[in-house]
Amino acid sequence: MAAEFGRRLRKGAATTAVAAVAVAALSASQAPGVNDHGRQTAADATPSPDASASDGSATGNSPYYTDLPPLNSPSPSPSTGPGPTTPGTSEAGIPATVLDAYKKAEAALRDAKPGCNLPWQLLAAIGRVESGQARGGRVNAEGTTISPILGPQLDGNGFALIKDTDNGAYDGNSTYDQAVGPMQFIPSTWAWAGRDANGDGKKDPNNIYDAALAAGHYLCRFDWDLSDQKDLDRAILSYNNSREYLNLVMRWLEYYRKGTHEIPDGTGTLPDNRSDNGAGAGTSPSTPSTPSTPAAGGSKPKPKPEKPGGGGTTKPKPPTTPPPTTPPDSPNTPPSSSPTPTDTVDHLEDAGTAKLTAMAGDTFTKRISTRAETKAGKAVGKVRIRFTIVGDTDTTFTGGESVATVATNSSGVAVAPALQAGEKTGDVTVRATVVGRMVPGLDYTATVTERAADALARTGEAALTCTPGGEFANQVEVKATYKGAVADGVAATATLIKSADDPTANDKGPFFKNADGKAVRTLTGLKTDAKGLLKLPKLYADDTTGTFLLRISTAGGATLTVELTVAAAETSSPSPSVSPSA
């Protein structure tokens, strides 16, 4: 069965005519506006201009399966237990373990990145297009594929040229990279995007739980909101940068949104058609793919739809001779012997990065810019630069990732995503390296400083007075700001000082109480709340009367001195006695 996966079904003229009718009917049934969710469909989804400007692709733009959804809409069934197994239902159904992995990934992303709004149906759509739902659900009880799923080697012959980045650890190929697993990650992307979803201590691209969670995080980086069509387009195109791929994934997404059901593992429909005409589909590291060769005329093959209706799919018969193949997208792809832009990179240079400083919790206003250059100092475009945050820090790129890969523009410059400062202060190192090229990396230093305030003010105006041995009726509350904005989480200290000129702690007068009820006149470890407010504990007075000072100071240099008064209670004088007149 695995051998059938990746072969292109050769049909006669009559079948081709039926397929043409099916495509026309399917296109009409899925035209813009003809869906019960009111969403924009693939045929109407135009990617935004910067849709492909994010960071390469998860798959290295590897080939994918082009089978279209069935004409008949799926009928939803209960989410637990296997769905019906009547003829044709395997097209609409998703293997039980694979479906469970998608739903668990959605739940994990709902907690980790709620603003992303990742639907599990998107993972299902990508999984269908990339691997036919892990080859019809051929996985073991732990969710690992029975045999590895490999795309063709990316050697530049009809595909992208990506030289080995993992020494064959994931794909068994120490010369070129190959997309790996049910979600088809290339090794260089898996190195940073990989996740251990099933808790077995490994990040395995051939495990559907690990791969689905990794795909979810990949699609949710850069603070994308997948309920917004433009962000959804960007995310899908970043997975495989092809308009045809976007359209196909959108069709499957809408199909699964209308309902699906669970089927037993190993009973799913195997795709028939691939964007590379079936060339190079691998199933194990021991059988690396053979590069495709151009067919006469160089025409690009058109994808054929799955068999419409409820009759299931017709299993292909092995062809007597291999079908001709052509490069999928670019007839001008240079042969693998020609140097690629990556091959010409000699070193990296800083491209005018400004000083990188931000307070804890804030987004850095400046971004890292790196330029790839030849030995002669010429800029090199279309080179992937990987930015990695190294060391013990909770600073990340926006979106929560510690690694980002960005392609250089025509000026040879790659601009990293903005950094999001964590709570750990100090210097953070960000290293820029060239993907697929062993040249020295370039380190940048970003500094995270303490949260600070430059102004403090009382929130009330009531006088702070007390009688000897008593308790102050009002508590001191202040608001901290920084450049006019709320300063939250700012460290503060409160001290009852001796005088305006002597900031040391007083040894008499008002005091706070510690947990043991003992008098203390200095409080440390205070922090403003989310609104920049700080409310001090109750104050008490000893028997000393007079005027005293409370000084509050914060990181950033803001200080406020508050006056406290301890005085005996006023007593009214008795009225003089009047002697009655004689």
Coordinates of C-alpha atoms in Angstrom, one line a residue:
M1 CA 0.0 0.0 0.0
A2 CA 2.9 2.4 0.8
A3 CA 4.3 1.9 -2.6
E4 CA 1.0 3.2 -4.1
F5 CA 1.4 6.4 -2.1
G6 CA 3.1 8.8 -4.4
R7 CA 2.3 7.2 -7.7
R8 CA 0.3 9.2 -10.2
L9 CA -2.8 7.3 -11.4
R10 CA -2.8 7.0 -15.1
K11 CA -6.3 7.2 -16.5
G12 CA -7.7 6.9 -20.0
A13 CA -9.4 9.7 -22.0
A14 CA -12.8 8.8 -20.6
T15 CA -11.6 9.1 -17.1
T16 CA -10.0 12.4 -17.9
A17 CA -13.3 13.8 -19.2
V18 CA -15.0 12.7 -16.0
A19 CA -12.3 14.4 -14.0
A20 CA -12.8 17.6 -15.9
V21 CA -16.5 17.6 -15.2
A22 CA -15.8 16.9 -11.5
V23 CA -13.4 19.9 -11.3
A24 CA -15.9 22.2 -12.8
A25 CA -18.7 21.0 -10.5
L26 CA -16.5 21.2 -7.5
S27 CA -15.3 24.7 -8.4
A28 CA -19.0 25.8 -8.8
S29 CA -20.0 24.2 -5.4
Q30 CA -17.1 26.0 -3.6
A31 CA -17.3 29.4 -5.3
P32 CA -16.9 32.5 -3.1
G33 CA -19.9 33.1 -0.8
V34 CA -21.3 29.5 -1.2
N35 CA -20.4 28.2 2.2
D36 CA -22.4 28.0 5.4
H37 CA -19.9 29.9 7.5
G38 CA -19.8 33.2 5.5
R39 CA -16.1 32.8 5.2
Q40 CA -14.0 33.7 2.2
T41 CA -13.1 30.6 0.2
A42 CA -9.8 29.7 -1.5
A43 CA -11.0 30.9 -4.9
D44 CA -11.6 34.3 -3.4
A45 CA -8.6 34.5 -1.0
T46 CA -6.0 36.8 -2.3
P47 CA -2.8 36.7 -0.2
S48 CA -1.6 40.1 1.0
P49 CA 1.5 41.5 -0.6
D50 CA 3.8 40.6 2.3
A51 CA 2.3 37.1 2.6
S52 CA 5.5 35.3 1.7
A53 CA 7.9 37.6 3.5
S54 CA 7.9 35.9 6.8
D55 CA 10.5 33.1 7.0
G56 CA 11.1 30.6 4.2
S57 CA 8.7 27.7 4.6
A58 CA 8.1 24.8 6.9
T59 CA 8.4 22.3 4.1
G60 CA 11.0 24.0 2.0
N61 CA 8.2 24.3 -0.6
S62 CA 8.3 20.6 -1.1
P63 CA 5.8 18.8 -3.3
Y64 CA 2.3 18.1 -1.9
Y65 CA -0.8 16.1 -2.7
T66 CA -3.2 17.9 -5.0
D67 CA -6.3 15.7 -4.7
L68 CA -9.4 17.9 -4.2
P69 CA -12.1 17.3 -1.6
P70 CA -15.0 15.1 -2.6
L71 CA -18.0 16.8 -4.2
N72 CA -20.4 15.6 -1.5
S73 CA -20.2 17.5 1.8
P74 CA -19.2 15.4 4.7
S75 CA -21.8 14.5 7.3
P76 CA -20.8 15.2 10.8
S77 CA -21.0 12.4 13.3
P78 CA -20.2 12.2 17.1
S79 CA -16.7 13.1 17.9
T80 CA -16.1 10.0 19.9
G81 CA -16.1 6.5 18.4
P82 CA -15.5 5.5 14.8
G83 CA -17.7 7.0 12.1
P84 CA -19.5 5.1 9.4
T85 CA -17.5 2.9 7.2
T86 CA -19.8 2.8 4.2
P87 CA -18.1 3.2 0.7
G88 CA -16.7 6.7 0.2
T89 CA -16.7 7.7 3.9
S90 CA -12.9 7.3 4.2
E91 CA -12.5 10.4 2.0
A92 CA -14.4 12.5 4.5
G93 CA -13.2 10.7 7.6
I94 CA -9.9 11.3 9.5
P95 CA -8.1 8.4 11.2
A96 CA -8.7 8.3 14.9
T97 CA -5.2 8.9 16.2
V98 CA -4.5 11.6 13.6
L99 CA -7.8 13.5 14.5
D100 CA -7.0 13.2 18.2
A101 CA -3.5 14.8 17.6
Y102 CA -5.1 17.7 15.7
K103 CA -7.6 18.4 18.4
K104 CA -5.0 18.2 21.2
A105 CA -2.8 20.6 19.3
E106 CA -5.7 23.1 19.0
A107 CA -6.4 22.8 22.7
A108 CA -2.7 23.4 23.6
L109 CA -2.6 26.5 21.3
R110 CA -5.8 27.8 22.8
D111 CA -3.9 27.9 26.2
A112 CA -0.5 29.0 24.9
K113 CA -1.6 31.5 22.2
P114 CA -5.3 32.2 22.6
G115 CA -5.1 35.2 20.2
C116 CA -4.1 32.9 17.3
N117 CA -7.5 31.2 17.1
L118 CA -6.1 28.1 15.5
P119 CA -8.8 25.7 14.3
W120 CA -7.9 22.0 14.3
Q121 CA -9.5 21.8 10.8
L122 CA -6.6 23.9 9.5
L123 CA -4.1 21.3 10.8
A124 CA -6.3 18.6 9.2
A125 CA -6.3 20.4 5.9
I126 CA -2.5 20.8 5.9
G127 CA -2.1 17.2 7.0
R128 CA -4.3 16.0 4.2
V129 CA -2.4 17.9 1.6
E130 CA 1.1 17.1 3.0
S131 CA 0.7 13.4 3.7
G132 CA -2.8 12.2 3.2
Q133 CA -3.4 12.2 7.0
A134 CA -0.2 10.3 7.7
R135 CA -0.8 7.9 4.8
G136 CA -4.4 7.2 5.8
G137 CA -3.6 6.9 9.5
R138 CA -0.8 4.3 9.3
V139 CA 0.5 5.1 12.8
N140 CA 1.2 3.0 15.8
A141 CA -0.6 3.4 19.2
E142 CA 1.8 6.3 20.2
G143 CA 1.1 8.2 16.9
T144 CA 4.4 7.4 15.2
T145 CA 4.1 6.5 11.5
I146 CA 4.7 2.9 10.7
S147 CA 7.4 3.9 8.3
P148 CA 9.0 7.4 7.9
I149 CA 7.3 9.7 5.4
L150 CA 9.8 11.6 3.3
G151 CA 9.5 14.1 0.5
P152 CA 12.0 14.1 -2.4
Q153 CA 15.5 15.3 -1.8
L154 CA 15.7 19.0 -2.3
D155 CA 18.6 19.0 -4.7
G156 CA 17.5 21.8 -7.0
N157 CA 16.3 19.5 -9.8
G158 CA 12.7 20.6 -10.1
F159 CA 12.6 21.5 -6.4
A160 CA 14.3 24.0 -4.1
L161 CA 18.0 23.4 -3.4
I162 CA 18.5 22.9 0.4
K163 CA 21.7 21.2 1.3
D164 CA 21.9 18.9 4.3
T165 CA 21.4 20.7 7.7
D166 CA 21.0 17.7 10.0
N167 CA 23.7 15.3 8.9
G168 CA 20.8 13.0 7.9
A169 CA 19.5 12.7 11.5
Y170 CA 15.8 13.1 10.5
D171 CA 15.8 12.2 6.8
G172 CA 18.7 9.8 6.4
N173 CA 20.2 12.0 3.7
S174 CA 23.5 13.7 4.5
T175 CA 23.7 15.5 1.2
Y176 CA 20.4 17.2 0.8
D177 CA 17.4 17.9 3.1
Q178 CA 14.1 16.2 2.6
A179 CA 10.7 17.1 4.2
V180 CA 9.9 14.6 7.0
G181 CA 6.8 13.2 8.7
P182 CA 3.1 13.7 8.4
M183 CA 3.3 17.5 8.5
Q184 CA 6.4 17.5 6.2
F185 CA 8.9 19.7 8.1
I186 CA 12.3 20.1 6.6
P187 CA 15.1 19.3 9.2
S188 CA 16.3 23.0 9.5
T189 CA 12.8 24.1 10.4
W190 CA 12.1 21.2 12.7
A191 CA 15.3 22.0 14.6
W192 CA 13.6 25.0 16.2
A193 CA 9.9 24.4 15.6
G194 CA 9.8 20.8 16.8
R195 CA 7.7 20.0 19.9
D196 CA 7.4 17.1 22.3
A197 CA 3.6 16.8 22.5
N198 CA 3.3 13.3 23.8
G199 CA 5.7 13.7 26.7
D200 CA 8.1 10.9 25.7
G201 CA 11.2 13.2 25.9
K202 CA 11.7 13.3 22.1
K203 CA 10.7 15.8 19.4
D204 CA 9.9 13.4 16.6
P205 CA 8.7 14.8 13.2
N206 CA 7.4 11.3 12.4
N207 CA 5.0 11.4 15.4
I208 CA 1.7 12.9 14.6
Y209 CA 1.2 14.4 18.0
D210 CA 4.6 16.1 18.0
A211 CA 4.2 17.2 14.3
A212 CA 0.7 18.6 14.8
L213 CA 1.7 20.7 17.8
A214 CA 4.8 21.9 16.0
A215 CA 2.7 22.9 13.0
G216 CA 0.3 24.7 15.3
H217 CA 3.1 26.8 16.8
Y218 CA 4.6 27.4 13.4
L219 CA 1.3 28.8 12.1
C220 CA 0.7 30.9 15.2
R221 CA 4.1 32.7 15.3
F222 CA 4.3 36.4 14.7
D223 CA 1.1 37.1 16.6
W224 CA -1.0 36.0 13.6
D225 CA -4.8 35.8 14.2
L226 CA -6.0 32.9 12.0
S227 CA -9.6 34.1 12.3
D228 CA -8.5 37.0 10.0
Q229 CA -8.3 36.0 6.4
K230 CA -5.1 38.0 5.7
D231 CA -3.3 36.4 8.6
L232 CA -4.6 33.0 7.6
D233 CA -3.3 33.5 4.1
R234 CA 0.1 34.5 5.5
A235 CA 0.3 31.5 7.7
I236 CA -0.6 29.0 5.0
L237 CA 1.8 30.6 2.5
S238 CA 4.6 30.5 5.1
Y239 CA 4.0 26.7 5.3
N240 CA 4.4 26.3 1.5
N241 CA 4.8 29.4 -0.6
S242 CA 2.5 28.6 -3.5
R243 CA -0.8 30.2 -4.5
E244 CA -2.0 26.8 -5.6
Y245 CA -1.1 25.4 -2.2
L246 CA -3.0 28.1 -0.5
N247 CA -6.1 27.5 -2.6
L248 CA -6.0 23.7 -2.0
V249 CA -5.5 24.0 1.8
M250 CA -8.4 26.5 1.9
R251 CA -10.7 24.1 0.1
W252 CA -9.9 21.3 2.5
L253 CA -10.3 23.6 5.4
E254 CA -13.8 24.6 4.3
Y255 CA -14.6 21.0 3.6
Y256 CA -13.6 19.9 7.2
R257 CA -15.4 22.8 8.7
K258 CA -18.6 21.5 7.3
G259 CA -18.1 18.3 9.3
T260 CA -16.1 15.1 9.4
H261 CA -15.9 11.9 11.4
E262 CA -13.5 9.6 12.9
I263 CA -12.4 6.4 11.1
P264 CA -10.2 3.6 12.3
D265 CA -6.4 4.1 11.9
G266 CA -5.0 2.8 8.7
T267 CA -8.3 3.0 6.7
G268 CA -8.0 6.5 5.3
T269 CA -7.9 7.2 1.6
L270 CA -4.5 7.4 0.0
P271 CA -4.0 10.4 -2.3
D272 CA -3.4 9.8 -6.0
N273 CA -1.9 13.0 -7.3
R274 CA 1.1 15.2 -6.4
S275 CA 2.3 18.6 -7.5
D276 CA 5.5 17.0 -8.8
N277 CA 3.6 14.4 -10.8
G278 CA 4.5 11.8 -8.3
A279 CA 8.3 11.9 -8.7
G280 CA 10.5 11.4 -5.7
A281 CA 8.0 10.4 -3.0
G282 CA 9.9 8.5 -0.4
T283 CA 8.8 6.3 2.5
S284 CA 12.0 5.5 4.3
P285 CA 15.5 6.8 4.8
S286 CA 16.9 3.8 3.1
T287 CA 15.2 4.6 -0.2
P288 CA 16.1 8.2 -1.1
S289 CA 14.2 9.7 -3.9
T290 CA 15.3 10.0 -7.5
P291 CA 15.2 13.6 -8.9
S292 CA 12.6 14.3 -11.5
T293 CA 13.6 15.1 -15.1
P294 CA 11.7 17.5 -17.4
A295 CA 9.3 16.0 -19.9
A296 CA 9.2 16.9 -23.5
G297 CA 7.8 20.4 -23.9
G298 CA 8.2 21.3 -20.3
S299 CA 4.5 21.5 -19.6
K300 CA 3.3 21.5 -16.0
P301 CA 1.0 18.6 -15.1
K302 CA -2.4 19.5 -13.9
P303 CA -3.7 18.0 -10.7
K304 CA -6.6 15.5 -11.0
P305 CA -9.4 15.4 -8.6
E306 CA -10.4 12.4 -6.5
K307 CA -13.2 10.3 -7.8
P308 CA -16.5 12.3 -6.9
G309 CA -19.5 10.9 -5.3
G310 CA -19.9 8.2 -2.7
G311 CA -18.1 5.4 -4.5
G312 CA -14.8 5.7 -2.8
T313 CA -11.5 5.9 -4.7
T314 CA -10.1 3.6 -7.4
K315 CA -6.8 2.2 -6.3
P316 CA -4.1 2.8 -8.9
K317 CA -2.5 0.0 -10.8
P318 CA 1.3 0.1 -11.0
P319 CA 2.4 1.6 -14.3
T320 CA 4.5 -0.5 -16.5
T321 CA 6.8 2.5 -17.2
P322 CA 7.4 5.5 -15.0
P323 CA 5.3 8.5 -16.0
P324 CA 7.1 11.5 -17.4
T325 CA 7.6 14.3 -14.9
T326 CA 8.4 18.0 -15.1
P327 CA 9.6 20.6 -12.6
P328 CA 6.5 21.8 -10.6
D329 CA 6.9 25.6 -10.7
S330 CA 10.1 27.0 -12.1
P331 CA 11.4 25.9 -15.6
N332 CA 14.4 28.1 -15.0
T333 CA 15.6 26.3 -11.9
P334 CA 19.4 26.0 -12.2
P335 CA 21.0 22.6 -12.1
S336 CA 22.4 21.5 -8.8
S337 CA 25.9 22.1 -10.1
S338 CA 25.3 25.8 -10.4
P339 CA 26.1 27.8 -7.2
T340 CA 23.1 29.0 -5.3
P341 CA 22.9 32.4 -3.6
T342 CA 23.6 30.5 -0.3
D343 CA 26.8 29.0 -1.8
T344 CA 28.1 32.5 -2.5
V345 CA 27.8 33.9 1.0
D346 CA 31.2 34.5 2.6
H347 CA 30.2 36.3 5.8
L348 CA 27.5 38.3 7.6
E349 CA 27.7 42.0 8.4
D350 CA 25.5 44.1 10.7
A351 CA 23.2 46.2 8.6
G352 CA 22.9 49.3 10.9
T353 CA 21.3 47.7 13.9
A354 CA 20.7 50.4 16.6
K355 CA 21.3 49.9 20.3
L356 CA 18.9 47.3 21.6
T357 CA 17.4 48.2 25.0
A358 CA 14.0 47.6 26.5
M359 CA 12.4 47.4 29.9
A360 CA 11.3 44.1 31.2
G361 CA 7.9 43.2 29.7
D362 CA 8.2 45.7 26.8
T363 CA 8.7 45.2 23.1
F364 CA 12.0 46.3 21.8
T365 CA 11.5 49.3 19.5
K366 CA 14.6 48.5 17.4
R367 CA 15.1 45.4 15.3
I368 CA 18.2 43.4 14.3
S369 CA 19.3 43.8 10.7
T370 CA 21.9 41.5 9.1
R371 CA 23.3 41.6 5.6
A372 CA 24.7 38.5 3.7
E373 CA 27.7 39.3 1.6
T374 CA 30.1 37.6 -0.8
K375 CA 33.8 37.6 -0.3
A376 CA 34.0 40.8 -2.4
G377 CA 31.4 42.5 -0.2
K378 CA 28.5 42.2 -2.5
A379 CA 25.0 41.8 -1.1
V380 CA 23.4 38.4 -1.5
G381 CA 19.6 38.2 -1.8
K382 CA 17.3 35.2 -1.3
V383 CA 19.4 33.7 1.5
R384 CA 17.8 32.4 4.7
I385 CA 19.1 33.9 7.9
R386 CA 18.3 32.2 11.2
F387 CA 18.1 34.4 14.3
T388 CA 18.5 32.4 17.5
I389 CA 18.1 33.7 21.1
V390 CA 20.8 31.9 23.1
G391 CA 21.4 31.6 26.9
D392 CA 19.2 31.6 30.0
T393 CA 16.6 34.2 29.2
D394 CA 12.8 34.5 28.9
T395 CA 13.1 37.1 26.2
T396 CA 11.6 35.9 22.9
F397 CA 10.6 37.1 19.5
T398 CA 7.1 38.5 19.3
G399 CA 4.9 35.4 19.1
G400 CA 6.8 33.6 21.8
E401 CA 9.5 31.8 19.7
S402 CA 13.2 31.8 20.4
V403 CA 14.2 31.2 16.7
A404 CA 13.1 33.0 13.5
T405 CA 14.2 32.4 10.0
V406 CA 14.0 35.3 7.5
A407 CA 15.1 35.5 3.8
T408 CA 17.3 38.4 2.8
N409 CA 15.9 40.9 0.4
S410 CA 17.4 42.3 -2.8
S411 CA 19.8 44.3 -0.7
G412 CA 21.0 41.2 1.1
V413 CA 19.4 42.3 4.3
A414 CA 17.3 40.2 6.7
V415 CA 15.4 42.0 9.5
A416 CA 14.5 39.8 12.5
P417 CA 11.1 40.0 14.1
A418 CA 10.9 42.4 17.1
L419 CA 12.2 41.1 20.4
Q420 CA 9.8 40.9 23.4
A421 CA 11.6 41.5 26.6
G422 CA 11.0 38.9 29.4
E423 CA 11.2 39.5 33.1
K424 CA 14.9 38.4 33.5
T425 CA 17.1 41.5 33.3
G426 CA 20.6 41.7 31.8
D427 CA 22.1 41.1 28.4
V428 CA 20.6 38.8 25.9
T429 CA 22.5 37.3 22.9
V430 CA 20.9 36.9 19.5
R431 CA 22.9 34.9 17.0
A432 CA 22.5 35.3 13.2
T433 CA 23.6 32.4 11.0
V434 CA 23.2 31.3 7.4
V435 CA 20.9 28.3 6.9
G436 CA 22.7 25.7 4.8
R437 CA 26.1 27.4 4.9
M438 CA 28.9 27.0 7.4
V439 CA 30.1 30.6 7.9
P440 CA 30.8 32.3 11.2
G441 CA 27.7 33.6 13.0
L442 CA 27.1 37.2 14.0
D443 CA 26.1 37.9 17.6
Y444 CA 24.0 40.9 18.8
T445 CA 23.5 42.0 22.4
A446 CA 20.1 43.1 23.6
T447 CA 19.7 44.6 27.1
V448 CA 16.7 44.1 29.3
T449 CA 16.5 46.6 32.1
E450 CA 14.3 46.8 35.2
R451 CA 10.8 48.1 34.8
A452 CA 11.1 51.8 35.8
A453 CA 9.0 54.8 36.8
D454 CA 9.9 58.5 36.4
A455 CA 7.0 59.9 38.4
L456 CA 5.1 59.1 41.6
A457 CA 2.0 60.8 42.9
R458 CA -0.5 60.2 45.7
T459 CA -3.9 59.1 44.7
G460 CA -5.6 60.9 47.6
E461 CA -5.3 64.2 49.4
A462 CA -6.4 63.3 52.9
A463 CA -4.1 64.4 55.7
L464 CA -2.1 61.6 57.3
T465 CA -2.5 62.1 61.0
C466 CA -2.4 60.0 64.1
T467 CA -2.4 60.2 67.9
P468 CA 0.5 58.8 69.9
G469 CA 0.3 55.0 70.2
G470 CA -2.5 54.9 67.7
E471 CA -3.1 53.8 64.1
F472 CA -3.2 56.1 61.0
A473 CA -6.8 56.2 59.6
N474 CA -5.7 56.4 56.0
Q475 CA -3.3 54.2 54.1
V476 CA -0.8 55.7 51.7
E477 CA -1.4 54.9 48.0
V478 CA 0.6 56.1 45.0
K479 CA 0.5 55.8 41.2
A480 CA 3.7 55.3 39.2
T481 CA 4.1 56.4 35.6
Y482 CA 6.8 56.4 33.0
K483 CA 6.8 59.0 30.3
G484 CA 3.1 59.6 31.1
A485 CA 2.1 55.9 30.8
V486 CA 1.2 53.5 33.5
A487 CA 4.3 51.9 35.0
D488 CA 3.3 48.4 36.1
G489 CA 5.5 45.9 37.9
V490 CA 8.0 48.5 39.1
A491 CA 10.0 47.7 42.2
A492 CA 9.7 50.2 45.0
T493 CA 11.0 50.8 48.5
A494 CA 9.2 52.7 51.3
T495 CA 11.3 54.2 54.2
L496 CA 10.4 56.4 57.2
I497 CA 13.4 58.7 57.1
K498 CA 15.0 60.9 59.7
S499 CA 14.8 64.1 57.6
A500 CA 14.7 65.5 54.1
D501 CA 18.5 65.7 54.2
D502 CA 19.1 62.4 55.9
P503 CA 17.4 59.4 54.1
T504 CA 18.4 56.8 56.7
A505 CA 15.7 55.0 58.5
N506 CA 14.3 56.7 61.6
D507 CA 14.4 55.0 64.9
K508 CA 11.3 56.6 66.3
G509 CA 7.9 57.9 65.2
P510 CA 5.5 56.1 62.8
F511 CA 6.2 52.5 61.7
F512 CA 4.9 49.5 59.8
K513 CA 4.4 46.1 61.2
N514 CA 6.0 42.9 59.9
A515 CA 4.4 39.4 59.9
D516 CA 5.4 39.0 63.5
G517 CA 3.8 42.3 64.5
K518 CA 7.1 43.9 65.2
A519 CA 7.9 47.5 64.2
V520 CA 9.8 48.1 60.9
R521 CA 10.5 51.4 59.2
T522 CA 11.8 50.2 55.8
L523 CA 9.8 48.1 53.3
T524 CA 11.5 46.4 50.3
G525 CA 10.3 44.1 47.6
L526 CA 7.2 46.3 46.8
K527 CA 5.8 46.4 43.3
T528 CA 3.2 48.5 41.5
D529 CA 0.2 46.5 40.2
A530 CA -1.1 46.4 36.6
K531 CA -2.6 49.9 37.0
G532 CA 0.7 51.3 38.3
L533 CA -0.7 51.5 41.8
L534 CA 1.0 50.8 45.1
K535 CA -0.9 50.7 48.3
L536 CA 1.3 50.6 51.5
P537 CA 0.4 48.6 54.6
K538 CA -1.2 50.4 57.6
L539 CA 1.0 52.8 59.6
Y540 CA 1.2 53.0 63.4
A541 CA 2.6 55.6 65.8
D542 CA 4.7 55.2 68.9
D543 CA 4.5 57.7 71.7
T544 CA 6.7 60.3 69.9
T545 CA 4.8 63.3 68.6
G546 CA 5.9 65.6 65.8
T547 CA 6.1 65.7 62.0
F548 CA 7.7 62.8 60.2
L549 CA 8.6 61.9 56.6
L550 CA 7.8 58.8 54.5
R551 CA 9.9 58.5 51.3
I552 CA 8.9 56.1 48.5
S553 CA 11.4 55.4 45.7
T554 CA 11.3 53.3 42.6
A555 CA 13.6 51.8 40.0
G556 CA 14.2 54.5 37.4
G557 CA 14.7 57.3 40.0
A558 CA 11.2 58.4 40.8
T559 CA 10.7 59.5 44.5
L560 CA 7.9 60.9 46.5
T561 CA 8.1 62.2 50.1
V562 CA 4.9 62.2 52.2
E563 CA 4.4 64.1 55.5
L564 CA 3.0 62.3 58.5
T565 CA 1.8 64.0 61.7
V566 CA 1.6 62.5 65.2
A567 CA -0.1 64.8 67.7
A568 CA -2.1 64.5 70.9
A569 CA -5.8 64.7 70.5
E570 CA -7.3 68.2 71.1
T571 CA -9.2 68.6 74.4
S572 CA -11.9 71.2 74.9
S573 CA -11.3 73.8 77.8
P574 CA -13.9 73.8 80.6
S575 CA -16.2 76.8 80.7
P576 CA -15.4 79.3 83.6
S577 CA -17.7 79.2 86.5
V578 CA -19.9 82.2 87.1
S579 CA -20.8 83.2 90.6
P580 CA -24.3 84.4 91.0
S581 CA -24.6 88.0 91.6
A582 CA -25.3 89.1 95.1

